[in-house]
mmCIF file of C-alpha atoms in Angstrom:
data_model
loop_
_atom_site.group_PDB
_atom_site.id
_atom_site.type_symbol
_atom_site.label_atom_id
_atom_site.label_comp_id
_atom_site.label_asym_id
_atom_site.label_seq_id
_atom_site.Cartn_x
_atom_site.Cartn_y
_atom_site.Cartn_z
ATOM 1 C CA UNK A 9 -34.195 -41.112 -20.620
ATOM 2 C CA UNK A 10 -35.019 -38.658 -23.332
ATOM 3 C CA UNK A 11 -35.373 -35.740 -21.085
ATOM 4 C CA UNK A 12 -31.481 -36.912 -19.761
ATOM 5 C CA UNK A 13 -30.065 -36.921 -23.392
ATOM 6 C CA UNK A 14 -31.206 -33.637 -23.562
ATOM 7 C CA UNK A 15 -28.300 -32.722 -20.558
ATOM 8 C CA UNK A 16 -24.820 -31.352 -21.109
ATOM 9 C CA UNK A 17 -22.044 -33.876 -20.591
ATOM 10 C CA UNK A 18 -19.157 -32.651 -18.274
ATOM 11 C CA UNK A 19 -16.728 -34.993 -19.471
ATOM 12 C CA UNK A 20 -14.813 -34.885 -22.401
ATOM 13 C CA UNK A 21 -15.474 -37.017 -25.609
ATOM 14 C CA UNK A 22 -12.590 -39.097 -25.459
ATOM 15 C CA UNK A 23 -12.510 -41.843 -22.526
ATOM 16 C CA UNK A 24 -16.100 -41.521 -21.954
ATOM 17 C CA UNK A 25 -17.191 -45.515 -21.575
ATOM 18 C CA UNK A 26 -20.753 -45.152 -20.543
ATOM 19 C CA UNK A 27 -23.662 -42.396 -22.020
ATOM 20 C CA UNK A 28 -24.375 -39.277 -19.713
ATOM 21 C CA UNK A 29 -28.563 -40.819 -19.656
ATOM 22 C CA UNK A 30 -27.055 -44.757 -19.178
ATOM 23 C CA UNK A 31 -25.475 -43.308 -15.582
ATOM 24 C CA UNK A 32 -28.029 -41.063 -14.497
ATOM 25 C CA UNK A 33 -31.062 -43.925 -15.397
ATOM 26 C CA UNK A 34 -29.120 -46.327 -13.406
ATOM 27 C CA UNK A 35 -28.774 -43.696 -10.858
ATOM 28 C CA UNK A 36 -32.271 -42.983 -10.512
ATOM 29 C CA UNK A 37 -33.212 -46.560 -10.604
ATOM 30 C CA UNK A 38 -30.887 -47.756 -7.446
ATOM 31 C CA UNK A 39 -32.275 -44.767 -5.568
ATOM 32 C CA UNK A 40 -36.090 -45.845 -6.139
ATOM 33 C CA UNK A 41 -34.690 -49.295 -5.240
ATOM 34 C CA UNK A 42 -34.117 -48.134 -1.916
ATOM 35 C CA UNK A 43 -29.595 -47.146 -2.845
ATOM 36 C CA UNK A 44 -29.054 -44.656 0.049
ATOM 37 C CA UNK A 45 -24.901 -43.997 -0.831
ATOM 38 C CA UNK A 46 -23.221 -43.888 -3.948
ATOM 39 C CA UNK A 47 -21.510 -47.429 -3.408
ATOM 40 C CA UNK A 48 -24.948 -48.848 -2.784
ATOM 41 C CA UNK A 49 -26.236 -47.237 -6.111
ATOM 42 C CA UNK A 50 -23.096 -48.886 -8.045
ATOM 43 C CA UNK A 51 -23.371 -52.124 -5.790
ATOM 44 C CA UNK A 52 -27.316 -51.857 -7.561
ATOM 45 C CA UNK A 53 -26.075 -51.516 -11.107
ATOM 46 C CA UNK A 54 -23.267 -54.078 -10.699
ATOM 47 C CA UNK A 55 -26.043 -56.454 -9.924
ATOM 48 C CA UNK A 56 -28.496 -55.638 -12.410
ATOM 49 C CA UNK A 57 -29.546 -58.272 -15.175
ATOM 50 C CA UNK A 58 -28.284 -57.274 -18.963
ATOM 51 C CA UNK A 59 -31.718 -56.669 -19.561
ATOM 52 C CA UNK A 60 -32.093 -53.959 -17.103
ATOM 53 C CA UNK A 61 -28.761 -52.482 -18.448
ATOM 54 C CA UNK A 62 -30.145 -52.836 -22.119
ATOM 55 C CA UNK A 63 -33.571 -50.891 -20.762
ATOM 56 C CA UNK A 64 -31.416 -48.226 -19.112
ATOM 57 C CA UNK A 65 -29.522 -47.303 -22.102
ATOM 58 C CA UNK A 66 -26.537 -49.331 -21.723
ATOM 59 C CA UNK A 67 -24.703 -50.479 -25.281
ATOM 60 C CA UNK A 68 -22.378 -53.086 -26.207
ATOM 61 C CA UNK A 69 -19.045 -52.362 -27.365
ATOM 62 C CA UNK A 70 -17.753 -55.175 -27.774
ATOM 63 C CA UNK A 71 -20.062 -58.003 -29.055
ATOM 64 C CA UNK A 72 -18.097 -60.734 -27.549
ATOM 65 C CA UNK A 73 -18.699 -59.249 -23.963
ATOM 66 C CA UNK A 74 -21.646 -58.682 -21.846
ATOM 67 C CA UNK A 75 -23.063 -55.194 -20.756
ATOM 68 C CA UNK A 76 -21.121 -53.583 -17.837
ATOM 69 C CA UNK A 77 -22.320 -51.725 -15.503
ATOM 70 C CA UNK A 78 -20.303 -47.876 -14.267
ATOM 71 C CA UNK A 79 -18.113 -48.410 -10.889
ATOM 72 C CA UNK A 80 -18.649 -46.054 -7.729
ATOM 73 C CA UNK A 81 -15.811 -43.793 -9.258
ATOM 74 C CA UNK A 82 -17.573 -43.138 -12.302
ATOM 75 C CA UNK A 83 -20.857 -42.614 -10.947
ATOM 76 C CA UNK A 84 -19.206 -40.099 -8.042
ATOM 77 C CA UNK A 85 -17.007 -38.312 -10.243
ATOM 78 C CA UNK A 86 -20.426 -37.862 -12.943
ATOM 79 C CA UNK A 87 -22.543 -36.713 -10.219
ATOM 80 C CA UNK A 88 -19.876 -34.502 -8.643
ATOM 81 C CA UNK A 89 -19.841 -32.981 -12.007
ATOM 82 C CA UNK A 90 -23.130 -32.448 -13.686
ATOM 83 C CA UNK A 91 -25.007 -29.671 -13.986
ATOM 84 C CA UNK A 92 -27.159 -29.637 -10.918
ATOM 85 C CA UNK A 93 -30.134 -27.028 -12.100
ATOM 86 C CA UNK A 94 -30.165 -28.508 -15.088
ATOM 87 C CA UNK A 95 -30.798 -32.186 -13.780
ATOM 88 C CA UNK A 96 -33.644 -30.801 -11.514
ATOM 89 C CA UNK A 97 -35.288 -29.121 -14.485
ATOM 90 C CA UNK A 98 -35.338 -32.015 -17.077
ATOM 91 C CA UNK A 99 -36.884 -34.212 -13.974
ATOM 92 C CA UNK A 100 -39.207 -31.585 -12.885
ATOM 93 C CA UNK A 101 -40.476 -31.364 -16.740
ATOM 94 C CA UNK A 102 -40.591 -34.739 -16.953
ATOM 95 C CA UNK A 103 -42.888 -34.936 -13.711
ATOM 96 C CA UNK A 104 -45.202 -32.121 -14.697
ATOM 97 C CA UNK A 105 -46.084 -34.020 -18.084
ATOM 98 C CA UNK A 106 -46.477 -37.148 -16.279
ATOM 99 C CA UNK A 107 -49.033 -35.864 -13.721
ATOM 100 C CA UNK A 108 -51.030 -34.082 -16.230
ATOM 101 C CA UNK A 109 -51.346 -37.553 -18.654
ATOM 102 C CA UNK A 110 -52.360 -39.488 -15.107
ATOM 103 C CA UNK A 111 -54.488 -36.737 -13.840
ATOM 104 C CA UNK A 112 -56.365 -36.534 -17.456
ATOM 105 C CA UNK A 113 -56.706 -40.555 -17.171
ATOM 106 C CA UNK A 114 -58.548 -40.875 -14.043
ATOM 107 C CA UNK A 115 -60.405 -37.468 -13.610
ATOM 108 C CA UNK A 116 -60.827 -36.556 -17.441
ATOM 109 C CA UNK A 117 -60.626 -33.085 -19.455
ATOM 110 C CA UNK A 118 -61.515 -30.355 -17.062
ATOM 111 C CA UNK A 119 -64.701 -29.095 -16.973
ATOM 112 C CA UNK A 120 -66.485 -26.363 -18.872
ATOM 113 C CA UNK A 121 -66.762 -24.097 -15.621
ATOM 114 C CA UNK A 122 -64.864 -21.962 -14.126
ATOM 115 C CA UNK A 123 -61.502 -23.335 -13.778
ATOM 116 C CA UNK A 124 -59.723 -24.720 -10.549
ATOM 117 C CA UNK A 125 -56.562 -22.582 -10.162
ATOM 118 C CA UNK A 126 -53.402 -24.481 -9.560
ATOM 119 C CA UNK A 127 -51.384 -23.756 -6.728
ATOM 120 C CA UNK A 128 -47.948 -23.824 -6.653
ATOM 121 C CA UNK A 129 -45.571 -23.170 -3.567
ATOM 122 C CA UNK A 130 -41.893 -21.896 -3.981
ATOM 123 C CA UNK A 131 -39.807 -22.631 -0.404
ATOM 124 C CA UNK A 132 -36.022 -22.800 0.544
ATOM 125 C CA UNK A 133 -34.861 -25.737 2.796
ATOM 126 C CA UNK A 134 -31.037 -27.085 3.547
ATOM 127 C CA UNK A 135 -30.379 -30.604 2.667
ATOM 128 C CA UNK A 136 -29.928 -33.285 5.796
ATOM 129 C CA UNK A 137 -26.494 -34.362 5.662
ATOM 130 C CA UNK A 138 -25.812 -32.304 2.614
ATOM 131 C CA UNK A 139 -22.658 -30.146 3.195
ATOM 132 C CA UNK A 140 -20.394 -27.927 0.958
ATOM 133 C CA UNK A 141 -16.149 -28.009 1.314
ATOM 134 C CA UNK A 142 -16.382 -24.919 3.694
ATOM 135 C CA UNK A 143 -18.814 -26.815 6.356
ATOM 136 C CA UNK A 144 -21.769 -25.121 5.464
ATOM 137 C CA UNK A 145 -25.289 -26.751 4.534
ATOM 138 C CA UNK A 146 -26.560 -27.023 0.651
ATOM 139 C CA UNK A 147 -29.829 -24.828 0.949
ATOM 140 C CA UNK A 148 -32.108 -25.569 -2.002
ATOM 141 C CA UNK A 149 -35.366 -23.841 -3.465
ATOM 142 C CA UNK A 150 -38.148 -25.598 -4.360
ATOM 143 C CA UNK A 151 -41.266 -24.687 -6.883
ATOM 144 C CA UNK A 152 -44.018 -27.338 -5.542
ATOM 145 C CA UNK A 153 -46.953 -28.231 -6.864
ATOM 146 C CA UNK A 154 -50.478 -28.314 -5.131
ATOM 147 C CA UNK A 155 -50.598 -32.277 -5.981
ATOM 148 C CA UNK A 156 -47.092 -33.132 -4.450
ATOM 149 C CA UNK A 157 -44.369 -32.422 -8.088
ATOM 150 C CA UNK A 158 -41.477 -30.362 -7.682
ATOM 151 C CA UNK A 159 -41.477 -28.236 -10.694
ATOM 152 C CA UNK A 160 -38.111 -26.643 -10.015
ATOM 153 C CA UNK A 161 -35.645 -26.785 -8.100
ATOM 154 C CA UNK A 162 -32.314 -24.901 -7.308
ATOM 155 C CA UNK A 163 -29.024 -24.300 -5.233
ATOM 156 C CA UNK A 164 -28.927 -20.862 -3.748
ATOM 157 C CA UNK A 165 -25.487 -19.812 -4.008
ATOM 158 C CA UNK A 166 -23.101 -19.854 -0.289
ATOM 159 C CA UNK A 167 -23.094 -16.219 -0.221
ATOM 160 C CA UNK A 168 -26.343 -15.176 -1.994
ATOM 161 C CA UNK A 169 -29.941 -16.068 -0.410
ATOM 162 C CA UNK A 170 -33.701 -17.594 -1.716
ATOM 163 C CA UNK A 171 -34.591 -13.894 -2.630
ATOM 164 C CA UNK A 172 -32.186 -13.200 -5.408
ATOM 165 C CA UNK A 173 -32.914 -17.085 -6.627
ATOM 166 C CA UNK A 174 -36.392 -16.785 -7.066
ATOM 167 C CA UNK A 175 -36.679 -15.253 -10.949
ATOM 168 C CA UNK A 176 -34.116 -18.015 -11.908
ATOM 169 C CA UNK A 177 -36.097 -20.883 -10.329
ATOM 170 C CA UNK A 178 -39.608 -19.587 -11.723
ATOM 171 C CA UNK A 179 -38.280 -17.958 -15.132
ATOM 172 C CA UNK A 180 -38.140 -21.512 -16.981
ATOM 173 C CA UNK A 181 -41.751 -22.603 -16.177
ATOM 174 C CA UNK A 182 -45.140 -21.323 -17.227
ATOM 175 C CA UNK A 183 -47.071 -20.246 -14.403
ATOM 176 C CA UNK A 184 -49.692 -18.259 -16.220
ATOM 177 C CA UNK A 185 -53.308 -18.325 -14.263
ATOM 178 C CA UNK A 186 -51.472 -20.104 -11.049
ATOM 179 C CA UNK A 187 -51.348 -19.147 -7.935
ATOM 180 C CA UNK A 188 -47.874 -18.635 -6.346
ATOM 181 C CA UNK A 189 -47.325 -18.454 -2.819
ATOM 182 C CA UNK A 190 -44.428 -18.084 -0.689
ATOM 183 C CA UNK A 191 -43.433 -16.969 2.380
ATOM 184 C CA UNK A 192 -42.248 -13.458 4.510
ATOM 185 C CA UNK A 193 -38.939 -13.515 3.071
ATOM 186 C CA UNK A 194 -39.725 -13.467 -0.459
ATOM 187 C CA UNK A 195 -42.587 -11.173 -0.157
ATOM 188 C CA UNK A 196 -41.130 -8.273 -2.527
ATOM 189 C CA UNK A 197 -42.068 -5.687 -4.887
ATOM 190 C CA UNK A 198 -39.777 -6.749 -7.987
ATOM 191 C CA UNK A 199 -41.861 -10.611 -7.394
ATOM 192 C CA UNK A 200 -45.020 -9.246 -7.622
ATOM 193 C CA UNK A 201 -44.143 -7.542 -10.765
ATOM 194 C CA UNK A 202 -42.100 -10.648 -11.736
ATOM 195 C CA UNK A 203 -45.064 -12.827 -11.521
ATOM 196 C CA UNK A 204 -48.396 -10.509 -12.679
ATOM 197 C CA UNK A 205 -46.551 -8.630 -15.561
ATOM 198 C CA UNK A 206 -44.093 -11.508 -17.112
ATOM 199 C CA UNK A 207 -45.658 -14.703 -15.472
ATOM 200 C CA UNK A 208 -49.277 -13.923 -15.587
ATOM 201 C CA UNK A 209 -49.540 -15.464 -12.269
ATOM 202 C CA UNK A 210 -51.517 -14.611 -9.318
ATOM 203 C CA UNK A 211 -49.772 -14.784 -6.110
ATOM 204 C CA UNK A 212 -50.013 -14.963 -2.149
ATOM 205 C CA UNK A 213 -47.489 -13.159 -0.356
ATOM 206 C CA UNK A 214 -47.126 -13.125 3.551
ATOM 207 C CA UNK A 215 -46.524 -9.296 4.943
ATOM 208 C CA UNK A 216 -44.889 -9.590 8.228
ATOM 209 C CA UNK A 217 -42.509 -7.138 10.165
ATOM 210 C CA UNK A 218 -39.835 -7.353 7.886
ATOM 211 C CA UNK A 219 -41.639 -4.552 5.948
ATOM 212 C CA UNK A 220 -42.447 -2.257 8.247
ATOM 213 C CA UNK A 221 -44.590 -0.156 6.208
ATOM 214 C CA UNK A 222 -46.359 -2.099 4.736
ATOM 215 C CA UNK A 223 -47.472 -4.289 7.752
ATOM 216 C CA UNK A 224 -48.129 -1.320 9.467
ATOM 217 C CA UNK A 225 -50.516 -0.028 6.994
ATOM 218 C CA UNK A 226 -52.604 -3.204 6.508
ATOM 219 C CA UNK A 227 -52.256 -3.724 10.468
ATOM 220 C CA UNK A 228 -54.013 0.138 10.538
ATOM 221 C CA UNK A 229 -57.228 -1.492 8.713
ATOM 222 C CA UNK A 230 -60.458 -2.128 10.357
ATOM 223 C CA UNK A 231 -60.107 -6.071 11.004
ATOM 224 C CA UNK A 232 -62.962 -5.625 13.259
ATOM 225 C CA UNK A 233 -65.468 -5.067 10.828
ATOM 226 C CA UNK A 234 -64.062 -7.608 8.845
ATOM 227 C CA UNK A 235 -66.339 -10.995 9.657
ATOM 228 C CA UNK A 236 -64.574 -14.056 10.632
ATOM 229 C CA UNK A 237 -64.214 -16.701 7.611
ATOM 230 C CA UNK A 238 -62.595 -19.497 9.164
ATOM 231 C CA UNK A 239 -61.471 -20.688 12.103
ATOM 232 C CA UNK A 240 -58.993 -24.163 12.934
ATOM 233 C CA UNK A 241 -57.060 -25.447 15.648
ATOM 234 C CA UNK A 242 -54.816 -28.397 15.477
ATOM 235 C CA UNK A 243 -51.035 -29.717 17.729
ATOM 236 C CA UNK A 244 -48.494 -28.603 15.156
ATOM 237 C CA UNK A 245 -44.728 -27.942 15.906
ATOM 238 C CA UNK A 246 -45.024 -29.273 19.680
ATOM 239 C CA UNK A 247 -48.167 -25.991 20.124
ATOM 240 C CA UNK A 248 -51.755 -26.222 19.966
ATOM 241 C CA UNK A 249 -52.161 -23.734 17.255
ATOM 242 C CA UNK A 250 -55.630 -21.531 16.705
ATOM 243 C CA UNK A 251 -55.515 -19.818 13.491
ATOM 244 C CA UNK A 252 -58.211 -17.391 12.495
ATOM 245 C CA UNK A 253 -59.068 -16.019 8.818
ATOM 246 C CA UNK A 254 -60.498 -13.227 7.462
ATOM 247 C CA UNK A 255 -60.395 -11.199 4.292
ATOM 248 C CA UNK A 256 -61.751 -8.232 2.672
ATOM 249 C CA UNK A 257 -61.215 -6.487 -0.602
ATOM 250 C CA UNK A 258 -59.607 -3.287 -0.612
ATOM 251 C CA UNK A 259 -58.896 -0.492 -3.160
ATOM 252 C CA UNK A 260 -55.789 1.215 -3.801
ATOM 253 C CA UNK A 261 -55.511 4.856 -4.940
ATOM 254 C CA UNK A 262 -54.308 3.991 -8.995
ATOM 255 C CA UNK A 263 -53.992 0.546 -7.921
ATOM 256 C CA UNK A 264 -55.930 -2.779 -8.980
ATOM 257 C CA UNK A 265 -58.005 -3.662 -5.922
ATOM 258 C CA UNK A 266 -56.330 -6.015 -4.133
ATOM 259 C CA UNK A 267 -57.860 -8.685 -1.951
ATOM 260 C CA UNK A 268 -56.124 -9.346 1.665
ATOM 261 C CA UNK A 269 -56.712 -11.894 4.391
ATOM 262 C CA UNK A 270 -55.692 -11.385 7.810
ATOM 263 C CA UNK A 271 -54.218 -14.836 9.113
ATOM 264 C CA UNK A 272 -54.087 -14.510 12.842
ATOM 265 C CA UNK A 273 -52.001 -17.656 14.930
ATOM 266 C CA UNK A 274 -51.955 -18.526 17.997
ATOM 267 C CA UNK A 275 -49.948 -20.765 19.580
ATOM 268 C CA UNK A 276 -49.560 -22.442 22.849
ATOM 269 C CA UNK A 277 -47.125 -25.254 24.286
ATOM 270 C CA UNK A 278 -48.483 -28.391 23.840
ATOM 271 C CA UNK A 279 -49.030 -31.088 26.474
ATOM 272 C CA UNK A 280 -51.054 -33.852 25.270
ATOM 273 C CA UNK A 281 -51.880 -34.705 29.254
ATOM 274 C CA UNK A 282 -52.466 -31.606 30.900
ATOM 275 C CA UNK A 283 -52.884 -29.008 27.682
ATOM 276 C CA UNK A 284 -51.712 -26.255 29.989
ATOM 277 C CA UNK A 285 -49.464 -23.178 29.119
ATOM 278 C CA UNK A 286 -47.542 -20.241 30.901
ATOM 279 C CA UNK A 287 -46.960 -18.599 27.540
ATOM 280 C CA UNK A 288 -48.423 -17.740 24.044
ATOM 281 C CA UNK A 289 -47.167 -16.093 21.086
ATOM 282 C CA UNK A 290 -49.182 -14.462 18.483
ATOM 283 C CA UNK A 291 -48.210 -14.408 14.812
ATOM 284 C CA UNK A 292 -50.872 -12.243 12.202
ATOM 285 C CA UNK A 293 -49.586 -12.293 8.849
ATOM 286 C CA UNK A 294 -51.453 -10.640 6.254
ATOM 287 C CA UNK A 295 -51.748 -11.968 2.149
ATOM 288 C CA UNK A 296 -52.234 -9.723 -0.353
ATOM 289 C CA UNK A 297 -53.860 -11.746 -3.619
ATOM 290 C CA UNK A 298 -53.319 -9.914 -6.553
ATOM 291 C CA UNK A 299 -55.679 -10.286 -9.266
ATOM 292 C CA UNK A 300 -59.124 -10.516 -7.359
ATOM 293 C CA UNK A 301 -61.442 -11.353 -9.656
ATOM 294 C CA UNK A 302 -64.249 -8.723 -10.783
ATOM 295 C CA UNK A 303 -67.245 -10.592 -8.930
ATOM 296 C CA UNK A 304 -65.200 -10.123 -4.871
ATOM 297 C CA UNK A 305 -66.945 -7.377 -2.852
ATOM 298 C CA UNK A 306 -66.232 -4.120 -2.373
ATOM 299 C CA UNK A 307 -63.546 -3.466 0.801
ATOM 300 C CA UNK A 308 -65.051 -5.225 3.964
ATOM 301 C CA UNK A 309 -68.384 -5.980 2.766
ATOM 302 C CA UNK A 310 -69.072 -9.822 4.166
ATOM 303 C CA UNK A 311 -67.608 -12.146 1.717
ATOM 304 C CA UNK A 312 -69.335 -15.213 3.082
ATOM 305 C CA UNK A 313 -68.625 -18.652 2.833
ATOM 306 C CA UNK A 314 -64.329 -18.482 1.595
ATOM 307 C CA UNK A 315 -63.819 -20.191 -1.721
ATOM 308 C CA UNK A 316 -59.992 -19.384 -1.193
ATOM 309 C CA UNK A 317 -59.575 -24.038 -1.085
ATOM 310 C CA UNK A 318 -61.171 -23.804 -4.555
ATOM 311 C CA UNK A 319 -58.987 -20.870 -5.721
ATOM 312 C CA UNK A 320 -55.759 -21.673 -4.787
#
């Protein structure tokens, strides 16, 4: 409730019956209660006990009358109105510190050693059943943590894209000493500056044919020398995908080494009876991990067994 206090309210001062964090609590609550709709969330609050209104932040203003609870109108007409980003970064906050005090309780201070890196993964995805007045989808980005909490999270605009949201999504949170990865699409030269020279962040970033160069450079590179690392297959997406990994440490002319890994995919249609396929695609992507750390070999000496679970 304190983190919702902290939020701007839309409406005016006059008229307003119920506090910005009394609505929003309530809101929350119906929706871990299983509300799916806005009149199921009010039809949740309408039936709530006064104490359950009193824990939520409801008042009395008149002594003589119980606690009420907001209709459907209000509760549309508040969430219609209030700042969206905003909402998503008080809970995010709010999530974060709650993590760390339950992570601390049953695992303890961190070890002395060298420390576990915490990954965090920034993808786009459009809302089911989520649509704006002109027809088209709500498309949201998404800062998630390795253990499961959304850090941030964002609308990209109708007629912008994830790219140019990116630095607005990250530019409220401390990612110092992470590791940040994300996917083809975001893979570009003012992030990687964003996130090593402002953030202090490591990242992963996939190079795929959308930069030509560059993927034709890396694809140039002796993977053949390059051992194998790892190796899994597993059904995924209706295929029976084979993924192969390998990765080598290479030095740039004026450049901080950077490490890559070579992630080659294949995939196959999947029958679970016959396993049998006419076709096959193949998808390498490379990662370039900036900040190796001191101790990785030189470029394509055998890195043995990968630490890259421990890392990221």
């Amino acid at each position: 409730m304190d983190r919702f206090r902290r939020l701007p309210d839309p409406r005016r001062r006059k008229g307003r019956r119920h506090p910005l964090a009394f609505v929003l609590t309530l809101t929350a609550c119906a929706v871990l209660a299983g509300a799916k709709s806005l009149t199921a969330i009010a039809e949740w609050a309408a039936d709530a006990p006064d104490q359950v209104l009193s824990w939520c932040g409801g008042s009395l203003r008149d002594p003589d009358r119980p606690l009420s609870a907001p209709s459907e109108a209000t509760v549309r007409r508040l969430l219609q109105r209030v700042d969206g980003d905003a909402l998503d970064v008080a809970i995010g906050a709010w999530l974060a510190v709650r993590s760390a005090a339950l992570r601390t309780a049953h695992l303890g201070e961190p070890s002395q050693g060298r420390p576990a890196r915490i990954a965090v993964a920034v993808d786009g995805k459009s809302l089911r059943g989520a649509v704006r007045p002109n027809g088209r989808p709500v498309h949201l980005i998404s800062a998630l943590r390795g253990d499961g909490v959304v850090l941030a999270q964002r609308e990209v605009a109708a007629r912008s894209n994830e790219i140019t949201a990116f630095r607005p999504l990250l530019a409220p949170l401390d990612p110092a000493n992470t590791v940040v990865t994300f996917d083809a699409l975001l893979t570009q030269t003012d992030h990687a500056t964003f996130l090593v020279e402002e953030k202090q962040a490591h990242y992963i970033a996939v190079v795929k044919a959308n930069h030509p160069t560059l993927h034709a450079l890396l694809k140039g590179l002796p993977w053949r020398d390059v051992p194998l690392m790892d190796k899994t297959r597993k059904t995924a997406h209706g295929r029976d995908e084979i993924r192969r990994l390998k990765a080598a440490t290479v030095s740039c002319p004026s450049r901080t080494p950077l490490r890559l890994c070579r992630s080659s995919a294949v995939g196959e249609p999947y029958a679970p009876e016959t396993c049998r396929s006419n076709a096959s695609t193949r998808s390498p992507a490379w990662l370039r991990i900036r900040q190796p750390p001191p101790t990785w070999p030189n470029a394509f000496e055998d890195t043995g067994a990968s630490r890259i679970g421990s890392t990221m």
